[in-house]
Amino acid sequence: MTSTSSESRTFQPADLGTLTVVAWSGEHPEDQEDMPFLLAYSLGDGAGGPEAASEAVGALLRNTGLPIGGPVVESSRNPSLPVTLLVEGGGVVLNMPHLNAQCAVPPEWLDAIEDRGHAYFMFTTRPWPQATPGTPIAEEDLAAFAGDEETMTHSAHCLLTARSLRG
């Protein structure tokens, strides 16, 4: 018998469709200080559609060692975590097995990452086809999607230590 559950599904990069990363900063609820956030999601526009994209993201996250739904993984406490964040020249590069994603970040994001030394990274299995690259995302739309309970519980959460090309 062949299993088709997402638990046993092999990661197929083509199933991801268009992968997007968006950056913003905002007040962290625990300390009311500015936190740099990164959200990665698929548009769900691959050949297999949104369901295949969701399964592909889930397989990628499991293969990378990032649990979906929590707990928050701290890269500083998990040196073998194969996810890195490079901050350089007004942008970031997120590296994971099978993918690299670049993202421009606003100046307040850079200030927050300089103060904290890490970013809160969330990678959701929930496709967001309305938030296409190159199209501005309204703040209320970002807050509604990123803060939605379904998005939060279908995401891996990670504190990624910032690295730079400068020593």
Backbone as JSON Lines, residues from 0, in Angstrom:
{"i":0,"aa":"M","n":[0.84,-1.17,0.0],"ca":[0.0,0.0,0.0],"c":[0.89,1.24,0.0]}
{"i":1,"aa":"T","n":[0.55,2.25,-0.77],"ca":[1.32,3.48,-0.85],"c":[0.67,4.53,0.04]}
{"i":2,"aa":"S","n":[1.48,5.14,0.88],"ca":[0.97,6.19,1.76],"c":[1.08,7.54,1.07]}
{"i":3,"aa":"T","n":[0.06,8.35,1.22],"ca":[0.11,9.69,0.65],"c":[0.06,10.77,1.73]}
{"i":4,"aa":"S","n":[0.23,10.38,2.98],"ca":[0.17,11.37,4.05],"c":[1.37,12.32,3.95]}
{"i":5,"aa":"S","n":[1.18,13.52,4.46],"ca":[2.27,14.49,4.42],"c":[3.43,14.06,5.31]}
{"i":6,"aa":"E","n":[3.18,13.19,6.29],"ca":[4.25,12.71,7.16],"c":[5.29,11.93,6.37]}
{"i":7,"aa":"S","n":[4.86,11.18,5.36],"ca":[5.8,10.33,4.65],"c":[6.14,10.89,3.26]}
{"i":8,"aa":"R","n":[5.59,12.0,2.91],"ca":[5.8,12.57,1.59],"c":[7.25,13.03,1.43]}
{"i":9,"aa":"T","n":[7.83,12.74,0.28],"ca":[9.17,13.19,-0.04],"c":[9.1,14.62,-0.53]}
{"i":10,"aa":"F","n":[10.05,15.42,-0.09],"ca":[10.08,16.82,-0.49],"c":[10.37,16.95,-1.98]}
{"i":11,"aa":"Q","n":[9.51,17.67,-2.67],"ca":[9.67,17.95,-4.1],"c":[9.72,19.47,-4.27]}
{"i":12,"aa":"P","n":[10.9,20.07,-4.52],"ca":[11.0,21.53,-4.62],"c":[10.01,22.16,-5.59]}
{"i":13,"aa":"A","n":[9.72,21.5,-6.7],"ca":[8.8,22.07,-7.69],"c":[7.39,22.26,-7.12]}
{"i":14,"aa":"D","n":[7.04,21.46,-6.11],"ca":[5.71,21.57,-5.51],"c":[5.54,22.86,-4.71]}
{"i":15,"aa":"L","n":[6.65,23.49,-4.31],"ca":[6.55,24.71,-3.51],"c":[5.82,25.82,-4.26]}
{"i":16,"aa":"G","n":[6.0,25.87,-5.58],"ca":[5.48,27.01,-6.33],"c":[6.35,28.22,-6.01]}
{"i":17,"aa":"T","n":[5.76,29.39,-6.06],"ca":[6.5,30.61,-5.76],"c":[6.62,30.77,-4.25]}
{"i":18,"aa":"L","n":[7.85,30.86,-3.78],"ca":[8.12,31.06,-2.37],"c":[8.41,32.53,-2.14]}
{"i":19,"aa":"T","n":[7.81,33.1,-1.13],"ca":[7.98,34.52,-0.83],"c":[8.38,34.69,0.62]}
{"i":20,"aa":"V","n":[9.23,35.68,0.87],"ca":[9.62,36.06,2.23],"c":[9.34,37.54,2.38]}
{"i":21,"aa":"V","n":[8.67,37.88,3.46],"ca":[8.36,39.28,3.75],"c":[8.91,39.63,5.13]}
{"i":22,"aa":"A","n":[9.43,40.86,5.26],"ca":[10.04,41.32,6.51],"c":[9.29,42.54,7.04]}
{"i":23,"aa":"W","n":[9.15,42.58,8.36],"ca":[8.61,43.76,9.02],"c":[9.11,43.75,10.46]}
{"i":24,"aa":"S","n":[8.95,44.85,11.12],"ca":[9.29,44.9,12.54],"c":[8.09,45.4,13.31]}
{"i":25,"aa":"G","n":[8.03,44.99,14.55],"ca":[6.91,45.4,15.39],"c":[7.21,45.1,16.84]}
{"i":26,"aa":"E","n":[6.38,45.58,17.69],"ca":[6.54,45.42,19.12],"c":[6.36,43.96,19.51]}
{"i":27,"aa":"H","n":[7.33,43.44,20.24],"ca":[7.23,42.08,20.75],"c":[6.38,42.11,22.02]}
{"i":28,"aa":"P","n":[5.4,41.21,22.14],"ca":[4.49,41.26,23.29],"c":[5.15,41.06,24.65]}
{"i":29,"aa":"E","n":[6.28,40.37,24.7],"ca":[6.91,40.09,25.99],"c":[7.67,41.27,26.56]}
{"i":30,"aa":"D","n":[8.33,42.06,25.69],"ca":[9.16,43.14,26.22],"c":[8.86,44.51,25.61]}
{"i":31,"aa":"Q","n":[7.89,44.6,24.73],"ca":[7.47,45.84,24.08],"c":[8.6,46.52,23.3]}
{"i":32,"aa":"E","n":[9.64,45.77,22.98],"ca":[10.74,46.28,22.15],"c":[10.5,45.85,20.71]}
{"i":33,"aa":"D","n":[11.11,46.58,19.77],"ca":[10.95,46.27,18.36],"c":[11.61,44.93,18.04]}
{"i":34,"aa":"M","n":[10.88,44.06,17.35],"ca":[11.37,42.74,16.95],"c":[11.36,42.68,15.42]}
{"i":35,"aa":"P","n":[12.45,42.21,14.82],"ca":[12.44,41.98,13.37],"c":[11.78,40.62,13.08]}
{"i":36,"aa":"F","n":[10.8,40.63,12.2],"ca":[10.07,39.42,11.83],"c":[10.32,39.08,10.37]}
{"i":37,"aa":"L","n":[10.33,37.79,10.07],"ca":[10.36,37.27,8.7],"c":[9.27,36.22,8.59]}
{"i":38,"aa":"L","n":[8.53,36.29,7.5],"ca":[7.49,35.3,7.22],"c":[7.75,34.72,5.84]}
{"i":39,"aa":"A","n":[7.86,33.4,5.76],"ca":[8.01,32.71,4.48],"c":[6.73,31.93,4.21]}
{"i":40,"aa":"Y","n":[6.29,31.97,2.96],"ca":[5.08,31.26,2.56],"c":[5.14,30.99,1.05]}
{"i":41,"aa":"S","n":[4.35,30.04,0.63],"ca":[4.2,29.74,-0.79],"c":[2.93,30.41,-1.29]}
{"i":42,"aa":"L","n":[2.94,30.77,-2.55],"ca":[1.71,31.28,-3.16],"c":[0.75,30.13,-3.47]}
{"i":43,"aa":"G","n":[1.26,28.89,-3.45],"ca":[0.42,27.74,-3.76],"c":[0.17,27.59,-5.24]}
{"i":44,"aa":"D","n":[1.06,28.17,-6.05],"ca":[0.86,28.22,-7.5],"c":[1.67,27.19,-8.27]}
{"i":45,"aa":"G","n":[2.19,26.17,-7.6],"ca":[2.92,25.11,-8.3],"c":[1.95,24.22,-9.07]}
{"i":46,"aa":"A","n":[2.5,23.31,-9.83],"ca":[1.68,22.43,-10.67],"c":[0.65,21.65,-9.87]}
{"i":47,"aa":"G","n":[0.97,21.29,-8.63],"ca":[0.05,20.52,-7.8],"c":[-0.93,21.37,-7.02]}
{"i":48,"aa":"G","n":[-0.83,22.69,-7.15],"ca":[-1.76,23.59,-6.47],"c":[-1.43,23.8,-5.01]}
{"i":49,"aa":"P","n":[-2.34,24.47,-4.29],"ca":[-2.1,24.81,-2.89],"c":[-1.86,23.61,-1.97]}
{"i":50,"aa":"E","n":[-2.56,22.52,-2.19],"ca":[-2.38,21.36,-1.32],"c":[-0.98,20.78,-1.44]}
{"i":51,"aa":"A","n":[-0.48,20.66,-2.68],"ca":[0.88,20.15,-2.88],"c":[1.91,21.11,-2.3]}
{"i":52,"aa":"A","n":[1.67,22.41,-2.42],"ca":[2.59,23.4,-1.85],"c":[2.63,23.26,-0.34]}
{"i":53,"aa":"S","n":[1.48,23.12,0.28],"ca":[1.41,22.97,1.72],"c":[2.15,21.71,2.17]}
{"i":54,"aa":"E","n":[1.96,20.62,1.47],"ca":[2.65,19.37,1.8],"c":[4.16,19.5,1.59]}
{"i":55,"aa":"A","n":[4.57,20.21,0.53],"ca":[5.99,20.39,0.25],"c":[6.65,21.22,1.34]}
{"i":56,"aa":"V","n":[5.99,22.3,1.77],"ca":[6.55,23.11,2.84],"c":[6.65,22.27,4.12]}
{"i":57,"aa":"G","n":[5.62,21.51,4.42],"ca":[5.64,20.64,5.6],"c":[6.79,19.66,5.56]}
{"i":58,"aa":"A","n":[7.01,19.03,4.42],"ca":[8.11,18.07,4.29],"c":[9.46,18.78,4.43]}
{"i":59,"aa":"L","n":[9.6,19.95,3.83],"ca":[10.84,20.72,3.94],"c":[11.12,21.07,5.4]}
{"i":60,"aa":"L","n":[10.11,21.54,6.11],"ca":[10.3,21.92,7.51],"c":[10.67,20.71,8.36]}
{"i":61,"aa":"R","n":[9.98,19.6,8.19],"ca":[10.31,18.39,8.96],"c":[11.73,17.92,8.65]}
{"i":62,"aa":"N","n":[12.1,17.92,7.37],"ca":[13.45,17.49,6.98],"c":[14.53,18.41,7.53]}
{"i":63,"aa":"T","n":[14.17,19.66,7.77],"ca":[15.11,20.65,8.28],"c":[15.2,20.63,9.8]}
{"i":64,"aa":"G","n":[14.26,19.97,10.46],"ca":[14.26,19.89,11.91],"c":[13.47,21.01,12.57]}
{"i":65,"aa":"L","n":[12.56,21.63,11.81],"ca":[11.72,22.69,12.36],"c":[10.31,22.14,12.57]}
{"i":66,"aa":"P","n":[9.88,22.01,13.82],"ca":[8.55,21.46,14.09],"c":[7.44,22.45,13.72]}
{"i":67,"aa":"I","n":[6.39,21.94,13.14],"ca":[5.24,22.76,12.78],"c":[4.36,22.93,14.01]}
{"i":68,"aa":"G","n":[4.03,24.16,14.33],"ca":[3.18,24.44,15.47],"c":[3.93,24.7,16.76]}
{"i":69,"aa":"G","n":[5.23,24.63,16.74],"ca":[6.02,24.93,17.93],"c":[6.74,23.71,18.42]}
{"i":70,"aa":"P","n":[7.59,23.84,19.36],"ca":[8.0,25.05,20.04],"c":[8.91,25.93,19.17]}
{"i":71,"aa":"V","n":[9.22,27.12,19.66],"ca":[10.12,28.02,18.95],"c":[11.53,27.44,19.05]}
{"i":72,"aa":"V","n":[12.18,27.26,17.91],"ca":[13.55,26.74,17.85],"c":[14.49,27.94,17.84]}
{"i":73,"aa":"E","n":[15.5,27.91,18.68],"ca":[16.49,28.99,18.72],"c":[17.77,28.52,18.05]}
{"i":74,"aa":"S","n":[18.15,29.18,16.96],"ca":[19.35,28.75,16.23],"c":[20.6,28.87,17.1]}
{"i":75,"aa":"S","n":[20.63,29.81,18.04],"ca":[21.81,29.96,18.9],"c":[22.0,28.76,19.82]}
{"i":76,"aa":"R","n":[20.93,28.03,20.1],"ca":[21.01,26.84,20.96],"c":[21.03,25.55,20.15]}
{"i":77,"aa":"N","n":[20.93,25.68,18.84],"ca":[20.91,24.51,17.95],"c":[21.89,24.75,16.8]}
{"i":78,"aa":"P","n":[23.2,24.67,17.08],"ca":[24.19,25.0,16.06],"c":[24.12,24.12,14.81]}
{"i":79,"aa":"S","n":[23.51,22.95,14.9],"ca":[23.42,22.09,13.71],"c":[22.17,22.4,12.87]}
{"i":80,"aa":"L","n":[21.35,23.36,13.31],"ca":[20.17,23.72,12.54],"c":[20.6,24.25,11.17]}
{"i":81,"aa":"P","n":[20.13,23.65,10.09],"ca":[20.58,24.04,8.76],"c":[19.81,25.23,8.18]}
{"i":82,"aa":"V","n":[19.51,26.22,9.02],"ca":[18.82,27.43,8.58],"c":[19.67,28.61,9.05]}
{"i":83,"aa":"T","n":[20.03,29.5,8.12],"ca":[20.85,30.65,8.49],"c":[20.25,31.92,7.92]}
{"i":84,"aa":"L","n":[20.6,33.02,8.56],"ca":[20.13,34.34,8.15],"c":[21.34,35.25,7.99]}
{"i":85,"aa":"L","n":[21.57,35.7,6.77],"ca":[22.65,36.61,6.46],"c":[22.05,38.0,6.25]}
{"i":86,"aa":"V","n":[22.52,38.98,7.0],"ca":[22.05,40.36,6.88],"c":[23.17,41.18,6.27]}
{"i":87,"aa":"E","n":[22.9,41.78,5.13],"ca":[23.94,42.55,4.44],"c":[23.31,43.5,3.43]}
{"i":88,"aa":"G","n":[23.82,44.72,3.41],"ca":[23.45,45.68,2.37],"c":[21.96,46.01,2.29]}
{"i":89,"aa":"G","n":[21.29,46.14,3.4],"ca":[19.88,46.5,3.36],"c":[18.93,45.37,3.03]}
{"i":90,"aa":"G","n":[19.45,44.15,3.09],"ca":[18.6,43.0,2.8],"c":[19.05,41.79,3.58]}
{"i":91,"aa":"V","n":[18.32,40.71,3.4],"ca":[18.66,39.46,4.07],"c":[18.64,38.32,3.06]}
{"i":92,"aa":"V","n":[19.41,37.3,3.39],"ca":[19.38,36.06,2.64],"c":[19.09,34.96,3.64]}
{"i":93,"aa":"L","n":[18.03,34.24,3.4],"ca":[17.62,33.11,4.22],"c":[18.06,31.85,3.49]}
{"i":94,"aa":"N","n":[18.87,31.04,4.16],"ca":[19.37,29.79,3.58],"c":[18.82,28.6,4.34]}
{"i":95,"aa":"M","n":[18.26,27.66,3.58],"ca":[17.77,26.39,4.11],"c":[18.15,25.32,3.1]}
{"i":96,"aa":"P","n":[18.14,24.07,3.51],"ca":[18.36,23.02,2.51],"c":[17.33,23.16,1.39]}
{"i":97,"aa":"H","n":[17.76,23.1,0.18],"ca":[16.95,23.16,-1.03],"c":[16.5,24.56,-1.42]}
{"i":98,"aa":"L","n":[16.8,25.59,-0.61],"ca":[16.37,26.92,-1.04],"c":[17.18,28.03,-0.4]}
{"i":99,"aa":"N","n":[17.26,29.13,-1.14],"ca":[17.82,30.39,-0.67],"c":[16.78,31.43,-1.05]}
{"i":100,"aa":"A","n":[16.48,32.33,-0.15],"ca":[15.52,33.39,-0.45],"c":[16.12,34.72,-0.02]}
{"i":101,"aa":"Q","n":[16.01,35.71,-0.9],"ca":[16.48,37.05,-0.6],"c":[15.28,37.94,-0.35]}
{"i":102,"aa":"C","n":[15.48,38.92,0.52],"ca":[14.38,39.8,0.89],"c":[14.95,41.17,1.24]}
{"i":103,"aa":"A","n":[14.39,42.22,0.65],"ca":[14.73,43.58,1.06],"c":[14.02,43.84,2.38]}
{"i":104,"aa":"V","n":[14.66,44.61,3.25],"ca":[14.07,44.88,4.56],"c":[14.05,46.39,4.79]}
{"i":105,"aa":"P","n":[13.06,46.86,5.55],"ca":[12.98,48.3,5.84],"c":[14.04,48.71,6.87]}
{"i":106,"aa":"P","n":[14.39,49.99,6.91],"ca":[15.42,50.47,7.84],"c":[15.11,50.13,9.31]}
{"i":107,"aa":"E","n":[13.85,50.2,9.71],"ca":[13.51,49.89,11.1],"c":[13.74,48.42,11.42]}
{"i":108,"aa":"W","n":[13.65,47.54,10.41],"ca":[13.95,46.12,10.58],"c":[15.45,45.97,10.88]}
{"i":109,"aa":"L","n":[16.27,46.69,10.1],"ca":[17.71,46.63,10.31],"c":[18.09,47.15,11.7]}
{"i":110,"aa":"D","n":[17.43,48.2,12.15],"ca":[17.69,48.72,13.5],"c":[17.34,47.66,14.55]}
{"i":111,"aa":"A","n":[16.2,47.0,14.37],"ca":[15.76,45.98,15.33],"c":[16.7,44.78,15.35]}
{"i":112,"aa":"I","n":[17.18,44.36,14.18],"ca":[18.08,43.2,14.14],"c":[19.44,43.57,14.76]}
{"i":113,"aa":"E","n":[19.85,44.81,14.58],"ca":[21.11,45.25,15.2],"c":[20.98,45.25,16.72]}
{"i":114,"aa":"D","n":[19.83,45.68,17.22],"ca":[19.61,45.71,18.67],"c":[19.48,44.32,19.27]}
{"i":115,"aa":"R","n":[18.77,43.43,18.6],"ca":[18.47,42.1,19.16],"c":[19.48,41.03,18.79]}
{"i":116,"aa":"G","n":[20.01,41.11,17.57],"ca":[20.95,40.08,17.12],"c":[20.27,38.86,16.51]}
{"i":117,"aa":"H","n":[18.94,38.85,16.5],"ca":[18.2,37.73,15.9],"c":[16.85,38.23,15.38]}
{"i":118,"aa":"A","n":[16.26,37.41,14.52],"ca":[14.94,37.7,13.97],"c":[14.0,36.55,14.3]}
{"i":119,"aa":"Y","n":[12.73,36.88,14.42],"ca":[11.7,35.86,14.61],"c":[11.25,35.43,13.23]}
{"i":120,"aa":"F","n":[11.55,34.18,12.88],"ca":[11.23,33.63,11.57],"c":[10.08,32.65,11.68]}
{"i":121,"aa":"M","n":[9.11,32.82,10.81],"ca":[7.95,31.93,10.76],"c":[7.81,31.46,9.31]}
{"i":122,"aa":"F","n":[7.73,30.15,9.12],"ca":[7.54,29.57,7.79],"c":[6.25,28.77,7.86]}
{"i":123,"aa":"T","n":[5.25,29.22,7.12],"ca":[3.94,28.6,7.21],"c":[3.67,27.64,6.05]}
{"i":124,"aa":"T","n":[2.97,26.57,6.38],"ca":[2.53,25.63,5.35],"c":[1.27,26.14,4.66]}
{"i":125,"aa":"R","n":[0.7,27.21,5.18],"ca":[-0.54,27.77,4.65],"c":[-0.22,28.7,3.47]}
{"i":126,"aa":"P","n":[-0.63,28.35,2.25],"ca":[-0.39,29.23,1.11],"c":[-1.12,30.57,1.26]}
{"i":127,"aa":"W","n":[-0.52,31.6,0.68],"ca":[-1.11,32.95,0.69],"c":[-1.04,33.5,-0.73]}
{"i":128,"aa":"P","n":[-1.94,33.06,-1.61],"ca":[-1.88,33.45,-3.02],"c":[-2.13,34.93,-3.27]}
{"i":129,"aa":"Q","n":[-2.74,35.63,-2.36],"ca":[-3.03,37.05,-2.56],"c":[-1.81,37.94,-2.39]}
{"i":130,"aa":"A","n":[-0.79,37.48,-1.69],"ca":[0.39,38.3,-1.38],"c":[1.52,37.97,-2.35]}
{"i":131,"aa":"T","n":[1.42,38.48,-3.55],"ca":[2.38,38.17,-4.61],"c":[3.61,39.07,-4.54]}
{"i":132,"aa":"P","n":[4.76,38.55,-4.93],"ca":[5.99,39.35,-4.93],"c":[5.83,40.6,-5.8]}
{"i":133,"aa":"G","n":[6.4,41.69,-5.3],"ca":[6.36,42.94,-6.05],"c":[5.12,43.78,-5.81]}
{"i":134,"aa":"T","n":[4.13,43.2,-5.14],"ca":[2.92,43.93,-4.83],"c":[2.95,44.29,-3.34]}
{"i":135,"aa":"P","n":[2.8,45.58,-3.01],"ca":[2.82,45.94,-1.59],"c":[1.71,45.22,-0.81]}
{"i":136,"aa":"I","n":[2.05,44.84,0.4],"ca":[1.09,44.18,1.29],"c":[0.64,45.21,2.32]}
{"i":137,"aa":"A","n":[-0.66,45.43,2.4],"ca":[-1.17,46.36,3.4],"c":[-0.87,45.82,4.8]}
{"i":138,"aa":"E","n":[-0.52,46.72,5.7],"ca":[-0.16,46.33,7.06],"c":[-1.25,45.5,7.72]}
{"i":139,"aa":"E","n":[-2.5,45.89,7.52],"ca":[-3.61,45.14,8.14],"c":[-3.76,43.75,7.53]}
{"i":140,"aa":"D","n":[-3.46,43.59,6.23],"ca":[-3.52,42.27,5.6],"c":[-2.42,41.36,6.12]}
{"i":141,"aa":"L","n":[-1.21,41.92,6.28],"ca":[-0.1,41.15,6.84],"c":[-0.41,40.73,8.27]}
{"i":142,"aa":"A","n":[-0.9,41.67,9.07],"ca":[-1.24,41.36,10.46],"c":[-2.33,40.29,10.53]}
{"i":143,"aa":"A","n":[-3.33,40.39,9.65],"ca":[-4.42,39.41,9.65],"c":[-3.92,38.02,9.28]}
{"i":144,"aa":"F","n":[-3.06,37.92,8.26],"ca":[-2.57,36.61,7.84],"c":[-1.57,36.05,8.83]}
{"i":145,"aa":"A","n":[-0.53,36.83,9.18],"ca":[0.53,36.33,10.06],"c":[0.0,36.04,11.46]}
{"i":146,"aa":"G","n":[-0.98,36.79,11.93],"ca":[-1.5,36.6,13.27],"c":[-2.68,35.66,13.37]}
{"i":147,"aa":"D","n":[-3.14,35.14,12.22],"ca":[-4.27,34.23,12.21],"c":[-3.88,32.92,12.9]}
{"i":148,"aa":"E","n":[-4.79,32.38,13.69],"ca":[-4.5,31.15,14.43],"c":[-4.12,29.99,13.49]}
{"i":149,"aa":"E","n":[-4.8,29.9,12.36],"ca":[-4.48,28.82,11.41],"c":[-3.06,28.98,10.86]}
{"i":150,"aa":"T","n":[-2.66,30.21,10.56],"ca":[-1.29,30.45,10.09],"c":[-0.3,30.09,11.18]}
{"i":151,"aa":"M","n":[-0.56,30.54,12.39],"ca":[0.38,30.31,13.5],"c":[0.56,28.82,13.8]}
{"i":152,"aa":"T","n":[-0.53,28.07,13.82],"ca":[-0.43,26.65,14.17],"c":[0.08,25.79,13.02]}
{"i":153,"aa":"H","n":[0.07,26.32,11.81],"ca":[0.58,25.59,10.65],"c":[1.92,26.16,10.19]}
{"i":154,"aa":"S","n":[2.7,26.65,11.17],"ca":[4.0,27.26,10.88],"c":[5.07,26.68,11.79]}
{"i":155,"aa":"A","n":[6.3,26.75,11.29],"ca":[7.46,26.53,12.13],"c":[7.89,27.9,12.63]}
{"i":156,"aa":"H","n":[8.33,27.96,13.88],"ca":[8.73,29.22,14.5],"c":[10.18,29.1,14.95]}
{"i":157,"aa":"C","n":[10.96,30.12,14.64],"ca":[12.4,30.03,14.9],"c":[12.97,31.41,15.21]}
{"i":158,"aa":"L","n":[13.86,31.49,16.17],"ca":[14.68,32.68,16.38],"c":[15.99,32.44,15.67]}
{"i":159,"aa":"L","n":[16.22,33.21,14.6],"ca":[17.43,33.04,13.8],"c":[18.46,34.1,14.14]}
{"i":160,"aa":"T","n":[19.64,33.66,14.54],"ca":[20.73,34.58,14.81],"c":[21.18,35.22,13.5]}
{"i":161,"aa":"A","n":[21.36,36.54,13.55],"ca":[21.81,37.28,12.35],"c":[23.3,37.12,12.18]}
{"i":162,"aa":"R","n":[23.68,36.91,10.94],"ca":[25.09,36.86,10.6],"c":[25.34,37.91,9.52]}
{"i":163,"aa":"S","n":[26.57,38.35,9.39],"ca":[26.9,39.3,8.34],"c":[28.22,38.9,7.7]}
{"i":164,"aa":"L","n":[28.52,39.49,6.56],"ca":[29.78,39.2,5.89],"c":[30.95,39.85,6.62]}
{"i":165,"aa":"R","n":[30.65,40.9,7.37],"ca":[31.69,41.56,8.17],"c":[31.99,40.69,9.38]}
{"i":166,"aa":"G","n":[33.27,40.58,9.74],"ca":[33.7,39.74,10.83],"c":[32.97,39.99,12.07]}
